[in-house]
Amino acid sequence: MNTKEQILEAYRFRHACKQFDEQRKINADDFDFILETGRLSPSSFGFEPWKFVVVQNNDLRDQLKTVTWGAQRQLPTSSHFVILLARTAPYMAAQSTHIQKMMTDIQQLPPEAVQSKGSMYHNFLQDDFKLLGNDRAMFEWACRQTYIALGNMMTAAAQIGIDSCPIEGFDKEKVEAILREEGIIIGDEFGVSCMVAFGYRVSDPRPKTRQAIKQVVQWVK
Ligand SMILES: Cc1cc2nc3c(=O)[nH]c(=O)nc-3n(C[C@H](O)[C@H](O)[C@H](O)COP(=O)(O)O)c2cc1C
């Protein structure tokens, strides 16, 4: 098989796996590889507004099951279960500690570049996307970026024969309350964006249903 066919094969292999083989655990090296593809994912301005919480504690999984209708079988059976958190509005503002730290410590920008990138970013939030003053819209914008990491992790997993299921079927406030109670979310810096379960399938998936390429692509020449 050539490379393109191998990659497409992984896209066909990936499906929203509902139930995983409880006897099969993903080995540490493979799971580190999956997380690394999340870490290397792109984000707007490179500000990485995310955190990936790997939930391997069964008591916590049981608690989450009560407020996560979309993962009734995935929570108890998956080998690894990840909650993707996104930073909330105050922690995404140009002057916030996180954004300043990203520019200085992580991106290692010199002070004048921190200044100019910071003001460009502020203008983008204020004028281009009109996010300032709308905390929920700003949080959702941060969430959108976590979905890039989500997609990359699921595709990477599929490329090494590991199944996954993305999950949005949960009560956001109730999940956050549980995570706060458990000390996983501290204060108001993070909210829950989405979840993803990883493991090995127990049964074959239903055939894929997708619109034809003509229906989803519009060429402008
Ligand atoms: C953002 C997102 C959230 C989803 N939430 C759930 C969920 O809570 N529970 C579930 O079983 N499937 C969930 N799915 C899976 C979709 O139903 C599935 O991807 C879609 O029907 C296409 O099927 P396929 O992924 O098997 O090709 C979600 C998918 C996405 C992309």
PDB file of C-alpha atoms and ligand atoms in Angstrom:
ATOM      1  CA  MET A   1       0.000   0.000   0.000  1.00  0.00           C
ATOM      2  CA  ASN A   2       1.286   3.483  -0.739  1.00  0.00           C
ATOM      3  CA  THR A   3       1.258   6.223   1.873  1.00  0.00           C
ATOM      4  CA  LYS A   4      -1.952   7.910   0.719  1.00  0.00           C
ATOM      5  CA  GLU A   5      -3.835   4.632   0.685  1.00  0.00           C
ATOM      6  CA  GLN A   6      -2.494   3.797   4.159  1.00  0.00           C
ATOM      7  CA  ILE A   7      -3.669   7.145   5.505  1.00  0.00           C
ATOM      8  CA  LEU A   8      -7.108   6.748   3.935  1.00  0.00           C
ATOM      9  CA  GLU A   9      -7.243   3.247   5.360  1.00  0.00           C
ATOM     10  CA  ALA A  10      -6.833   4.789   8.832  1.00  0.00           C
ATOM     11  CA  TYR A  11      -9.679   7.232   8.130  1.00  0.00           C
ATOM     12  CA  ARG A  12     -11.896   4.310   7.106  1.00  0.00           C
ATOM     13  CA  PHE A  13     -10.809   2.291  10.139  1.00  0.00           C
ATOM     14  CA  ARG A  14     -11.716   5.137  12.517  1.00  0.00           C
ATOM     15  CA  HIS A  15     -15.313   5.123  13.616  1.00  0.00           C
ATOM     16  CA  ALA A  16     -17.139   6.263  16.712  1.00  0.00           C
ATOM     17  CA  CYS A  17     -16.491   3.132  18.750  1.00  0.00           C
ATOM     18  CA  LYS A  18     -19.236   2.596  21.318  1.00  0.00           C
ATOM     19  CA  GLN A  19     -17.832  -0.333  23.239  1.00  0.00           C
ATOM     20  CA  PHE A  20     -14.232  -1.321  23.840  1.00  0.00           C
ATOM     21  CA  ASP A  21     -12.597  -4.616  24.772  1.00  0.00           C
ATOM     22  CA  GLU A  22     -12.077  -4.276  28.523  1.00  0.00           C
ATOM     23  CA  GLN A  23      -9.298  -6.864  28.464  1.00  0.00           C
ATOM     24  CA  ARG A  24      -7.119  -4.901  26.033  1.00  0.00           C
ATOM     25  CA  LYS A  25      -5.209  -1.887  27.304  1.00  0.00           C
ATOM     26  CA  ILE A  26      -3.278   0.543  25.137  1.00  0.00           C
ATOM     27  CA  ASN A  27       0.410   0.325  25.994  1.00  0.00           C
ATOM     28  CA  ALA A  28       2.139   3.376  27.467  1.00  0.00           C
ATOM     29  CA  ASP A  29       4.280   4.025  24.407  1.00  0.00           C
ATOM     30  CA  ASP A  30       1.267   4.032  22.063  1.00  0.00           C
ATOM     31  CA  PHE A  31      -0.739   6.272  24.360  1.00  0.00           C
ATOM     32  CA  ASP A  32       2.163   8.722  24.728  1.00  0.00           C
ATOM     33  CA  PHE A  33       2.286   8.838  20.921  1.00  0.00           C
ATOM     34  CA  ILE A  34      -1.418   9.736  20.777  1.00  0.00           C
ATOM     35  CA  LEU A  35      -1.011  12.485  23.386  1.00  0.00           C
ATOM     36  CA  GLU A  36       2.026  13.838  21.567  1.00  0.00           C
ATOM     37  CA  THR A  37      -0.058  14.378  18.414  1.00  0.00           C
ATOM     38  CA  GLY A  38      -2.455  16.408  20.566  1.00  0.00           C
ATOM     39  CA  ARG A  39       0.397  18.435  22.031  1.00  0.00           C
ATOM     40  CA  LEU A  40       1.823  19.162  18.582  1.00  0.00           C
ATOM     41  CA  SER A  41      -1.526  20.351  17.217  1.00  0.00           C
ATOM     42  CA  PRO A  42      -1.838  23.890  15.868  1.00  0.00           C
ATOM     43  CA  SER A  43      -3.737  26.591  17.735  1.00  0.00           C
ATOM     44  CA  SER A  44      -4.676  30.173  16.933  1.00  0.00           C
ATOM     45  CA  PHE A  45      -1.652  32.428  17.546  1.00  0.00           C
ATOM     46  CA  GLY A  46       0.003  29.300  18.963  1.00  0.00           C
ATOM     47  CA  PHE A  47      -1.589  29.953  22.354  1.00  0.00           C
ATOM     48  CA  GLU A  48      -2.522  26.299  23.109  1.00  0.00           C
ATOM     49  CA  PRO A  49      -5.678  27.052  25.122  1.00  0.00           C
ATOM     50  CA  TRP A  50      -6.020  23.445  26.271  1.00  0.00           C
ATOM     51  CA  LYS A  51      -5.312  20.769  28.812  1.00  0.00           C
ATOM     52  CA  PHE A  52      -5.827  17.036  28.321  1.00  0.00           C
ATOM     53  CA  VAL A  53      -7.027  15.213  31.437  1.00  0.00           C
ATOM     54  CA  VAL A  54      -6.569  11.429  31.257  1.00  0.00           C
ATOM     55  CA  VAL A  55      -9.162   9.810  33.503  1.00  0.00           C
ATOM     56  CA  GLN A  56      -7.972   6.373  34.598  1.00  0.00           C
ATOM     57  CA  ASN A  57      -9.717   6.391  37.962  1.00  0.00           C
ATOM     58  CA  ASN A  58     -12.779   4.117  37.937  1.00  0.00           C
ATOM     59  CA  ASP A  59     -14.613   5.982  40.689  1.00  0.00           C
ATOM     60  CA  LEU A  60     -14.298   9.201  38.713  1.00  0.00           C
ATOM     61  CA  ARG A  61     -15.409   7.430  35.527  1.00  0.00           C
ATOM     62  CA  ASP A  62     -18.487   6.163  37.416  1.00  0.00           C
ATOM     63  CA  GLN A  63     -19.307   9.676  38.550  1.00  0.00           C
ATOM     64  CA  LEU A  64     -18.884  11.055  35.037  1.00  0.00           C
ATOM     65  CA  LYS A  65     -21.170   8.331  33.667  1.00  0.00           C
ATOM     66  CA  THR A  66     -24.109   9.816  35.593  1.00  0.00           C
ATOM     67  CA  VAL A  67     -23.856  13.095  33.628  1.00  0.00           C
ATOM     68  CA  THR A  68     -22.384  11.872  30.318  1.00  0.00           C
ATOM     69  CA  TRP A  69     -25.174  10.262  28.323  1.00  0.00           C
ATOM     70  CA  GLY A  70     -22.986  10.002  25.223  1.00  0.00           C
ATOM     71  CA  ALA A  71     -20.417   7.683  26.819  1.00  0.00           C
ATOM     72  CA  GLN A  72     -22.477   5.143  28.741  1.00  0.00           C
ATOM     73  CA  ARG A  73     -20.527   2.210  27.310  1.00  0.00           C
ATOM     74  CA  GLN A  74     -17.292   4.038  26.498  1.00  0.00           C
ATOM     75  CA  LEU A  75     -16.656   5.264  30.055  1.00  0.00           C
ATOM     76  CA  PRO A  76     -16.614   1.806  31.672  1.00  0.00           C
ATOM     77  CA  THR A  77     -14.894  -0.052  28.818  1.00  0.00           C
ATOM     78  CA  SER A  78     -12.305   2.266  27.243  1.00  0.00           C
ATOM     79  CA  SER A  79      -8.634   1.737  27.923  1.00  0.00           C
ATOM     80  CA  HIS A  80      -7.974   5.479  28.191  1.00  0.00           C
ATOM     81  CA  PHE A  81     -10.505   8.279  28.610  1.00  0.00           C
ATOM     82  CA  VAL A  82      -9.539  11.901  27.981  1.00  0.00           C
ATOM     83  CA  ILE A  83     -11.356  15.116  28.842  1.00  0.00           C
ATOM     84  CA  LEU A  84     -10.232  18.089  26.780  1.00  0.00           C
ATOM     85  CA  LEU A  85     -10.372  21.296  28.781  1.00  0.00           C
ATOM     86  CA  ALA A  86     -10.286  24.771  27.252  1.00  0.00           C
ATOM     87  CA  ARG A  87      -9.235  28.007  28.924  1.00  0.00           C
ATOM     88  CA  THR A  88     -11.997  30.417  29.858  1.00  0.00           C
ATOM     89  CA  ALA A  89     -12.286  34.027  28.654  1.00  0.00           C
ATOM     90  CA  PRO A  90     -10.316  35.844  31.392  1.00  0.00           C
ATOM     91  CA  TYR A  91      -7.398  33.478  30.866  1.00  0.00           C
ATOM     92  CA  MET A  92      -7.369  34.089  27.103  1.00  0.00           C
ATOM     93  CA  ALA A  93      -7.182  37.896  27.266  1.00  0.00           C
ATOM     94  CA  ALA A  94      -4.017  39.428  25.851  1.00  0.00           C
ATOM     95  CA  GLN A  95      -2.813  40.589  29.264  1.00  0.00           C
ATOM     96  CA  SER A  96      -3.610  37.300  31.040  1.00  0.00           C
ATOM     97  CA  THR A  97      -0.837  35.315  32.707  1.00  0.00           C
ATOM     98  CA  HIS A  98      -1.317  32.417  30.288  1.00  0.00           C
ATOM     99  CA  ILE A  99      -1.039  34.491  27.112  1.00  0.00           C
ATOM    100  CA  GLN A 100       1.918  36.473  28.443  1.00  0.00           C
ATOM    101  CA  LYS A 101       3.646  33.246  29.548  1.00  0.00           C
ATOM    102  CA  MET A 102       3.030  31.647  26.146  1.00  0.00           C
ATOM    103  CA  MET A 103       4.663  34.555  24.369  1.00  0.00           C
ATOM    104  CA  THR A 104       7.613  34.990  26.708  1.00  0.00           C
ATOM    105  CA  ASP A 105       8.449  31.517  28.096  1.00  0.00           C
ATOM    106  CA  ILE A 106       7.151  29.133  25.431  1.00  0.00           C
ATOM    107  CA  GLN A 107       7.480  31.115  22.206  1.00  0.00           C
ATOM    108  CA  GLN A 108      10.513  32.966  23.598  1.00  0.00           C
ATOM    109  CA  LEU A 109       9.635  36.222  21.915  1.00  0.00           C
ATOM    110  CA  PRO A 110      11.724  39.290  22.691  1.00  0.00           C
ATOM    111  CA  PRO A 111       9.899  42.049  24.645  1.00  0.00           C
ATOM    112  CA  GLU A 112       9.063  44.177  21.581  1.00  0.00           C
ATOM    113  CA  ALA A 113       7.544  41.153  19.805  1.00  0.00           C
ATOM    114  CA  VAL A 114       5.510  40.298  22.920  1.00  0.00           C
ATOM    115  CA  GLN A 115       4.200  43.834  22.799  1.00  0.00           C
ATOM    116  CA  SER A 116       3.296  43.814  19.086  1.00  0.00           C
ATOM    117  CA  LYS A 117       1.913  40.259  18.968  1.00  0.00           C
ATOM    118  CA  GLY A 118      -0.064  40.985  22.148  1.00  0.00           C
ATOM    119  CA  SER A 119      -1.658  44.054  20.646  1.00  0.00           C
ATOM    120  CA  MET A 120      -2.374  42.279  17.328  1.00  0.00           C
ATOM    121  CA  TYR A 121      -4.011  39.488  19.305  1.00  0.00           C
ATOM    122  CA  HIS A 122      -6.054  41.958  21.348  1.00  0.00           C
ATOM    123  CA  ASN A 123      -7.304  43.623  18.144  1.00  0.00           C
ATOM    124  CA  PHE A 124      -8.177  40.248  16.665  1.00  0.00           C
ATOM    125  CA  LEU A 125     -10.274  39.378  19.735  1.00  0.00           C
ATOM    126  CA  GLN A 126     -11.902  42.796  19.838  1.00  0.00           C
ATOM    127  CA  ASP A 127     -12.446  43.767  16.187  1.00  0.00           C
ATOM    128  CA  ASP A 128     -12.078  40.772  13.896  1.00  0.00           C
ATOM    129  CA  PHE A 129     -13.849  38.073  15.863  1.00  0.00           C
ATOM    130  CA  LYS A 130     -15.645  40.398  18.314  1.00  0.00           C
ATOM    131  CA  LEU A 131     -15.043  38.021  21.194  1.00  0.00           C
ATOM    132  CA  LEU A 132     -14.198  40.502  23.921  1.00  0.00           C
ATOM    133  CA  GLY A 133     -17.138  41.093  26.222  1.00  0.00           C
ATOM    134  CA  ASN A 134     -18.723  37.750  25.332  1.00  0.00           C
ATOM    135  CA  ASP A 135     -17.185  35.216  27.670  1.00  0.00           C
ATOM    136  CA  ARG A 136     -19.083  32.246  26.292  1.00  0.00           C
ATOM    137  CA  ALA A 137     -18.129  33.043  22.677  1.00  0.00           C
ATOM    138  CA  MET A 138     -14.521  33.422  23.745  1.00  0.00           C
ATOM    139  CA  PHE A 139     -14.584  30.106  25.599  1.00  0.00           C
ATOM    140  CA  GLU A 140     -16.163  28.416  22.560  1.00  0.00           C
ATOM    141  CA  TRP A 141     -13.393  29.867  20.397  1.00  0.00           C
ATOM    142  CA  ALA A 142     -10.846  28.233  22.696  1.00  0.00           C
ATOM    143  CA  CYS A 143     -12.887  24.999  22.518  1.00  0.00           C
ATOM    144  CA  ARG A 144     -12.769  25.063  18.726  1.00  0.00           C
ATOM    145  CA  GLN A 145      -9.034  24.711  18.924  1.00  0.00           C
ATOM    146  CA  THR A 146      -9.199  21.724  21.236  1.00  0.00           C
ATOM    147  CA  TYR A 147     -11.159  19.977  18.472  1.00  0.00           C
ATOM    148  CA  ILE A 148      -8.084  20.160  16.236  1.00  0.00           C
ATOM    149  CA  ALA A 149      -6.134  18.248  18.879  1.00  0.00           C
ATOM    150  CA  LEU A 150      -9.116  15.892  19.249  1.00  0.00           C
ATOM    151  CA  GLY A 151      -9.119  15.124  15.508  1.00  0.00           C
ATOM    152  CA  ASN A 152      -5.381  14.666  15.351  1.00  0.00           C
ATOM    153  CA  MET A 153      -5.340  12.281  18.316  1.00  0.00           C
ATOM    154  CA  MET A 154      -8.149  10.157  16.867  1.00  0.00           C
ATOM    155  CA  THR A 155      -6.505   9.964  13.437  1.00  0.00           C
ATOM    156  CA  ALA A 156      -3.098   9.185  14.915  1.00  0.00           C
ATOM    157  CA  ALA A 157      -4.696   6.451  17.034  1.00  0.00           C
ATOM    158  CA  ALA A 158      -6.383   4.980  13.957  1.00  0.00           C
ATOM    159  CA  GLN A 159      -3.073   4.939  12.120  1.00  0.00           C
ATOM    160  CA  ILE A 160      -1.668   2.565  14.741  1.00  0.00           C
ATOM    161  CA  GLY A 161      -4.835   0.453  14.940  1.00  0.00           C
ATOM    162  CA  ILE A 162      -6.379   2.058  18.023  1.00  0.00           C
ATOM    163  CA  ASP A 163     -10.082   2.877  18.196  1.00  0.00           C
ATOM    164  CA  SER A 164     -11.666   5.992  19.634  1.00  0.00           C
ATOM    165  CA  CYS A 165     -14.923   7.830  20.190  1.00  0.00           C
ATOM    166  CA  PRO A 166     -15.348  11.606  20.398  1.00  0.00           C
ATOM    167  CA  ILE A 167     -17.892  12.645  23.016  1.00  0.00           C
ATOM    168  CA  GLU A 168     -20.046  15.733  23.377  1.00  0.00           C
ATOM    169  CA  GLY A 169     -22.983  13.992  25.023  1.00  0.00           C
ATOM    170  CA  PHE A 170     -22.610  15.418  28.530  1.00  0.00           C
ATOM    171  CA  ASP A 171     -23.977  18.074  30.853  1.00  0.00           C
ATOM    172  CA  LYS A 172     -21.160  20.614  30.814  1.00  0.00           C
ATOM    173  CA  GLU A 173     -21.959  22.264  34.134  1.00  0.00           C
ATOM    174  CA  LYS A 174     -22.367  18.968  35.948  1.00  0.00           C
ATOM    175  CA  VAL A 175     -19.114  17.553  34.548  1.00  0.00           C
ATOM    176  CA  GLU A 176     -17.298  20.717  35.574  1.00  0.00           C
ATOM    177  CA  ALA A 177     -18.812  20.492  39.065  1.00  0.00           C
ATOM    178  CA  ILE A 178     -17.477  16.935  39.424  1.00  0.00           C
ATOM    179  CA  LEU A 179     -14.028  17.922  38.177  1.00  0.00           C
ATOM    180  CA  ARG A 180     -13.974  20.895  40.536  1.00  0.00           C
ATOM    181  CA  GLU A 181     -15.058  18.711  43.452  1.00  0.00           C
ATOM    182  CA  GLU A 182     -12.210  16.307  42.639  1.00  0.00           C
ATOM    183  CA  GLY A 183      -9.680  19.146  42.459  1.00  0.00           C
ATOM    184  CA  ILE A 184      -9.041  18.574  38.748  1.00  0.00           C
ATOM    185  CA  ILE A 185     -10.399  21.975  37.741  1.00  0.00           C
ATOM    186  CA  ILE A 186      -9.198  24.581  40.200  1.00  0.00           C
ATOM    187  CA  GLY A 187     -10.918  27.963  40.177  1.00  0.00           C
ATOM    188  CA  ASP A 188     -12.355  29.144  36.870  1.00  0.00           C
ATOM    189  CA  GLU A 189      -9.374  28.850  34.541  1.00  0.00           C
ATOM    190  CA  PHE A 190     -10.704  25.865  32.565  1.00  0.00           C
ATOM    191  CA  GLY A 191     -14.040  24.605  31.295  1.00  0.00           C
ATOM    192  CA  VAL A 192     -14.895  21.294  29.629  1.00  0.00           C
ATOM    193  CA  SER A 193     -14.719  21.310  25.834  1.00  0.00           C
ATOM    194  CA  CYS A 194     -15.155  17.685  24.780  1.00  0.00           C
ATOM    195  CA  MET A 195     -14.085  14.150  25.622  1.00  0.00           C
ATOM    196  CA  VAL A 196     -12.584  11.191  23.801  1.00  0.00           C
ATOM    197  CA  ALA A 197     -12.353   7.505  24.634  1.00  0.00           C
ATOM    198  CA  PHE A 198      -9.592   5.229  23.311  1.00  0.00           C
ATOM    199  CA  GLY A 199      -9.260   1.458  23.236  1.00  0.00           C
ATOM    200  CA  TYR A 200      -9.871  -1.571  21.048  1.00  0.00           C
ATOM    201  CA  ARG A 201     -13.229  -2.409  19.450  1.00  0.00           C
ATOM    202  CA  VAL A 202     -15.216  -5.497  20.423  1.00  0.00           C
ATOM    203  CA  SER A 203     -17.257  -5.613  17.219  1.00  0.00           C
ATOM    204  CA  ASP A 204     -17.145  -4.378  13.653  1.00  0.00           C
ATOM    205  CA  PRO A 205     -18.632  -0.949  13.002  1.00  0.00           C
ATOM    206  CA  ARG A 206     -21.604  -0.202  10.797  1.00  0.00           C
ATOM    207  CA  PRO A 207     -20.689   0.807   7.237  1.00  0.00           C
ATOM    208  CA  LYS A 208     -19.730   4.471   6.933  1.00  0.00           C
ATOM    209  CA  THR A 209     -22.307   6.990   5.755  1.00  0.00           C
ATOM    210  CA  ARG A 210     -20.967  10.175   4.177  1.00  0.00           C
ATOM    211  CA  GLN A 211     -22.203  12.722   1.635  1.00  0.00           C
ATOM    212  CA  ALA A 212     -20.516  12.491  -1.762  1.00  0.00           C
ATOM    213  CA  ILE A 213     -17.487  14.702  -2.321  1.00  0.00           C
ATOM    214  CA  LYS A 214     -19.544  16.826  -4.773  1.00  0.00           C
ATOM    215  CA  GLN A 215     -22.011  17.654  -2.020  1.00  0.00           C
ATOM    216  CA  VAL A 216     -19.423  18.931   0.415  1.00  0.00           C
ATOM    217  CA  VAL A 217     -16.866  20.613  -1.832  1.00  0.00           C
ATOM    218  CA  GLN A 218     -17.503  23.740  -3.864  1.00  0.00           C
ATOM    219  CA  TRP A 219     -14.786  24.706  -6.319  1.00  0.00           C
ATOM    220  CA  VAL A 220     -14.459  28.334  -7.345  1.00  0.00           C
ATOM    221  CA  LYS A 221     -12.325  28.743 -10.432  1.00  0.00           C
TER     222      LYS A 221
HETATM  223  C1  LIG B   1     -17.793  16.488  18.272  1.00  0.00           C
HETATM  224  C2  LIG B   1     -18.407  15.132  18.268  1.00  0.00           C
HETATM  225  C3  LIG B   1     -19.143  14.699  19.347  1.00  0.00           C
HETATM  226  C4  LIG B   1     -19.666  13.406  19.383  1.00  0.00           C
HETATM  227  N1  LIG B   1     -20.320  12.982  20.508  1.00  0.00           N
HETATM  228  C5  LIG B   1     -20.639  11.662  20.602  1.00  0.00           C
HETATM  229  C6  LIG B   1     -21.134  11.138  21.827  1.00  0.00           C
HETATM  230  O1  LIG B   1     -21.328  11.830  22.812  1.00  0.00           O
HETATM  231  N2  LIG B   1     -21.379   9.814  21.892  1.00  0.00           N
HETATM  232  C7  LIG B   1     -21.183   8.977  20.816  1.00  0.00           C
HETATM  233  O2  LIG B   1     -21.399   7.780  20.942  1.00  0.00           O
HETATM  234  N3  LIG B   1     -20.742   9.465  19.632  1.00  0.00           N
HETATM  235  C8  LIG B   1     -20.449  10.776  19.510  1.00  0.00           C
HETATM  236  N4  LIG B   1     -19.950  11.265  18.328  1.00  0.00           N
HETATM  237  C9  LIG B   1     -19.776  10.343  17.195  1.00  0.00           C
HETATM  238  C10 LIG B   1     -20.619  10.694  15.971  1.00  0.00           C
HETATM  239  O3  LIG B   1     -21.936  10.328  16.173  1.00  0.00           O
HETATM  240  C11 LIG B   1     -19.979   9.996  14.765  1.00  0.00           C
HETATM  241  O4  LIG B   1     -18.671  10.477  14.589  1.00  0.00           O
HETATM  242  C12 LIG B   1     -20.775  10.196  13.481  1.00  0.00           C
HETATM  243  O5  LIG B   1     -22.039   9.634  13.585  1.00  0.00           O
HETATM  244  C13 LIG B   1     -20.046   9.598  12.271  1.00  0.00           C
HETATM  245  O6  LIG B   1     -19.780   8.240  12.458  1.00  0.00           O
HETATM  246  P1  LIG B   1     -18.298   7.656  12.435  1.00  0.00           P
HETATM  247  O7  LIG B   1     -17.446   8.539  13.314  1.00  0.00           O
HETATM  248  O8  LIG B   1     -18.426   6.270  13.016  1.00  0.00           O
HETATM  249  O9  LIG B   1     -17.804   7.651  11.039  1.00  0.00           O
HETATM  250  C14 LIG B   1     -19.472  12.561  18.268  1.00  0.00           C
HETATM  251  C15 LIG B   1     -18.746  13.033  17.174  1.00  0.00           C
HETATM  252  C16 LIG B   1     -18.200  14.266  17.182  1.00  0.00           C
HETATM  253  C17 LIG B   1     -17.355  14.714  16.021  1.00  0.00           C
END
